[in-house]
Amino acid sequence: MNLLLFSLFREKKRRRVVELTEKMVVDGGSRDGGEWDGRWNHINTFLERPGPFTHPDFEPSTESLQFLLDTCKILVIGAGGLGCELLKDLALSGFRHIHVVDMDTIDVSNLNRQFLFRLKDVGRPKADIAADFINGRIPGCNVVPHFKKIQDFDESFYRQFHIIVCGLDSIIARRWMNGMLLSLLVYEDGVLDPSSIIPLIDGGTEGFKGNARVIFPGMTACIDCTLELYPPQINFPMCTIASMPRLPEHCVEYVRMLLWPKEKPFGDGVGLDADDPEHIQWVYQKSQERAAEFSITGVTYRLTQGENTHSAILNSACATEVFKIASSAYIPLNNYMVFNDVDGLYTYTFEAERKENCSSCSQVPQDLHFSPSAKLQEVLDYLTENASLQMKSPAITATLEGKNKTLYLQLGLLDGQELAVADVTTPQTLLFKLSFTS
Amino acid sequence: MAATKSAKEQKYDRQLRLWGDHGQEELENAHVCLINSTASGTEILKNLVLPGIGAFTIVDGHKVSGEDVGNNFFLNNNSIGRNRAQAATELLQELNTDVSGNFVEESPDKLLDNDPEFFHRFTLVIGVQLPESTCLRLGSVLWNANVPFLVCRTYGLVGYMRLVVKEHTVIESHPDNALEDLRLDQPFAELKSHIQSYDLEGMGKKDHGHTPWIIIVAKYLEKWFSEHNFQLPKNYKEKEAFKQLIRQGILKNEKGTPEVEENFEEAIKNVNTALNPTKISSGVDDLFNGEQCNDITSQTPAFWVMTRAVREFVQNDGGGNLPVRGSIPDMIADSEKFINLQNVYREKAMQDASVVSKHVESLLQSVGKPSESISEQDIKLFCKNAAFLRVVRCRSLAEEYSVETVNKDAITCSMDGADGEMVLYLMLRSVDRFYQQHSRYPGVYNYQVEEDISKLKLCVNSLLQEYGLNVSVKDDYIHEFCRYGAAEPHTVASFLGGSAAQEAIKLITRQFVPFNNTFVYNAMSQTTATFQL
């Protein structure tokens, strides 16, 4: 399966290299990437020499480096903690055509880890500053920034890349990316066309833990196949927050969820910005007041935000995989690596399996079992709470009497009815089949 | 508490959540020495400079080559020909102005010849891409001076780390899945009387549904004890029966169907762990029986004085148990009941800590040291973490490399798989031999690859023979290591840089547990292994 993929990948590469070479001959110019002697020595050994552990399709050649330098196009999603590291790793591995997408601006609390940013950059878009820094430090590298959300782009944008690497901190965004790449897949007579596959390398990290995975959409397990590995965030019950707090965390949640929308301390429609010190200060003070009411101690400023810093380890594993796939030098990670260094260093590498009825990549409408008297709310609850679906705010349409209707109320659905569900977790529409239980 | 945070606090906010202000202080008081600012070295330092290490010093006698700039983010082509330590220091320093960056344009061998005590001043020495002879010389000096030494190297698609520290004690190990310290099997007096203050049968519906599960389990345990000769439910069958007993206590409505009482469900769910007998782990027991704990002198580090004090507590005041930890998990309950219960545990913990404190005081007095040498805060922290204390002791490099003390078992057992990470370790040792014989690493230039394979194979065989290792190394690995040509690809150097920096931070902050003692990363298969050699 992987072998076929690589043959076609290499063929795609080869054609592009020929195109470019021809173009160069016509133009008569030579690239000035600021080359110097020995610059690529540390990666050439892997591209020019045969070896016992290389991918069966690997052919040592001096052209492979040119492919990486001139043709291979990589997309990095996220220019934060993981993104900065990924950009550095890729640039120093011979990749020059790199795009980076990030919708955030730089905050002071980013500076301890996101090393492409300085104090003077606070407030500016991460993608722009990251690109500038890398292009300045690595001669010849051409990182193109996009200060946008991933959802701002459509298939025509994503289709141009050979490999996509994610350095995201949001499961929703990951799932969206996953859905986008699945939507690019082309099937001819039910057979997947390997040249429509764009490999997705995904890395995640928090504190002393992390993971890295390689996804070939349509062939290997996708993000949604293993959604249970990201269990739904446990939220405190509302009655605890509203009337029976016990822990400092409950007091903070009360202020965040109930008090903020009520008092609108910074104006109508101004949402809580976890990176704004004034917002956090307000939350902190109000949390202390709440805690005092119930004689709870332990509300600290630090408690008012949730994130931990992370380490620069998993990004490197991801970048190594990008290199392996782009160069065909080695068989890539198959396909999931988990890392934990709380006690010594521990990794566990395994092959995550595709789920037969995965809501995203199996192409089979999933069965929904409900009794005929069930209310629509039960269907919505199921879609949000089920561990393998975890939707955020699903909108359901169904074809009734020949018309597409958005379902707000129960409208006489039939057994076997197909429901189309849209949600922020994916750019695709998911299909479900309603099946009445007796 | 300050109303606004300083700029530094804001910058370090995310990492303070991991190791706290006291951890950050240790970091800012540390001075780390890096030997050789190759890509692996600068990546390690980057991950120490960013979180605010106090100071670093790079020792490197090499001049920057074109090859060096190609894989190193902290060298640029303007620095070709300049001293590598100086060039790297500039770009690393630029990352964080809070940090003090220094460099010494000298090879470590020269320093060892002329001024070995140079290395005594450092909190930690990190040696990168060192030839075997330099590594062993340095290892010996640092071992005698009690300076922790972290050896790191990137060799092709292989990463390697070796930690050399005589004894490293950890109070805050932050274990992942720690069991609670609830004392339900032997409730202390204050807990007993607090439990007695509840009358489950007599209370109203609202109170019944908001009584903490700890109280519920305790009450039903009393019932169980009276019917089972004061024995805890031991096996699966008994625990199920106990859970049933609790389930029967759920209030029923007029029709006789049980109400929804989540606190009772919590009680049932927690039976399996809540009834674990309170006892001291073997790890902590070993510490109590250790030499350092027995022989307290004026030189004894605070960790061991406190360990001894806790041992005294266990034997004289705690009835065989550690000081009460003082924390309880969150649970369904109204605020008042929860906080009152929490306070019972908290106050007991404080009491126990002050008894331990008295033991500390008398121990210090007995060796002529002032009682202020160990603070109340430190003692409280120690008591809270008493169940999770850890000590890491590594063998020296001399022991690893000597034919008499080599850990043959560890090597042969791990070679079972034949394709595991141990083979990579043996290959690293073999290329070191090659270097000693030929003053270069195998396969650096294309034309050398073929002929070096047989030369490297001789090194492998002589290594296995010298140490009496009855294992075989596949030819494929010998070929692969010639192919590498001692390359240092950036992504592998970066992985090692991140890993080594985390271990360094653990050593400096004395939080979380460092590895012991050899770590190998295989970037081909994205697998790792740790060996104790």
Short mmCIF file of C-alpha atoms in Angstrom, two decimals, chain A residues 1-16 155 158-163 181-188 191-199 216-219:
data_model
loop_
_atom_site.label_atom_id
_atom_site.label_comp_id
_atom_site.label_asym_id
_atom_site.label_seq_id
_atom_site.Cartn_x
_atom_site.Cartn_y
_atom_site.Cartn_z
CA MET A 1 0.00 0.00 0.00
CA ASN A 2 2.72 2.42 1.03
CA LEU A 3 4.90 1.28 -1.86
CA LEU A 4 2.35 2.27 -4.47
CA LEU A 5 1.98 5.61 -2.80
CA PHE A 6 5.66 6.31 -2.91
CA SER A 7 5.99 5.31 -6.56
CA LEU A 8 3.35 7.82 -7.50
CA PHE A 9 4.78 10.42 -5.14
CA ARG A 10 8.18 10.04 -6.73
CA GLU A 11 6.66 10.20 -10.19
CA LYS A 12 4.89 13.43 -9.25
CA LYS A 13 8.20 14.78 -7.93
CA ARG A 14 10.16 13.68 -10.97
CA ARG A 15 7.77 15.37 -13.37
CA ARG A 16 7.99 18.61 -11.41
CA GLU A 155 -9.16 23.07 -1.44
CA TYR A 158 -4.31 23.05 0.29
CA ARG A 159 -3.97 21.03 -2.92
CA GLN A 160 -0.65 22.71 -3.81
CA PHE A 161 1.31 21.14 -0.95
CA HIS A 162 3.28 17.92 -0.92
CA ILE A 163 3.08 17.47 2.84
CA LEU A 181 -7.53 16.51 3.34
CA LEU A 182 -10.10 13.73 3.20
CA SER A 183 -12.24 15.90 0.95
CA LEU A 184 -9.34 16.19 -1.51
CA LEU A 185 -9.22 12.46 -2.08
CA VAL A 186 -10.20 11.28 -5.56
CA TYR A 187 -11.83 7.90 -6.02
CA GLU A 188 -12.13 6.31 -9.45
CA VAL A 191 -10.42 2.95 -5.96
CA LEU A 192 -8.40 5.66 -4.27
CA ASP A 193 -6.04 7.63 -6.55
CA PRO A 194 -2.79 7.80 -4.54
CA SER A 195 -1.69 11.05 -6.16
CA SER A 196 -4.62 12.80 -4.46
CA ILE A 197 -3.25 11.92 -1.02
CA ILE A 198 -1.48 14.65 0.92
CA PRO A 199 0.29 13.20 3.98
CA PHE A 216 -2.01 9.18 4.89
CA PRO A 217 -5.64 10.28 4.40
CA GLY A 218 -7.73 7.49 2.96
CA MET A 219 -5.10 4.88 3.75
#
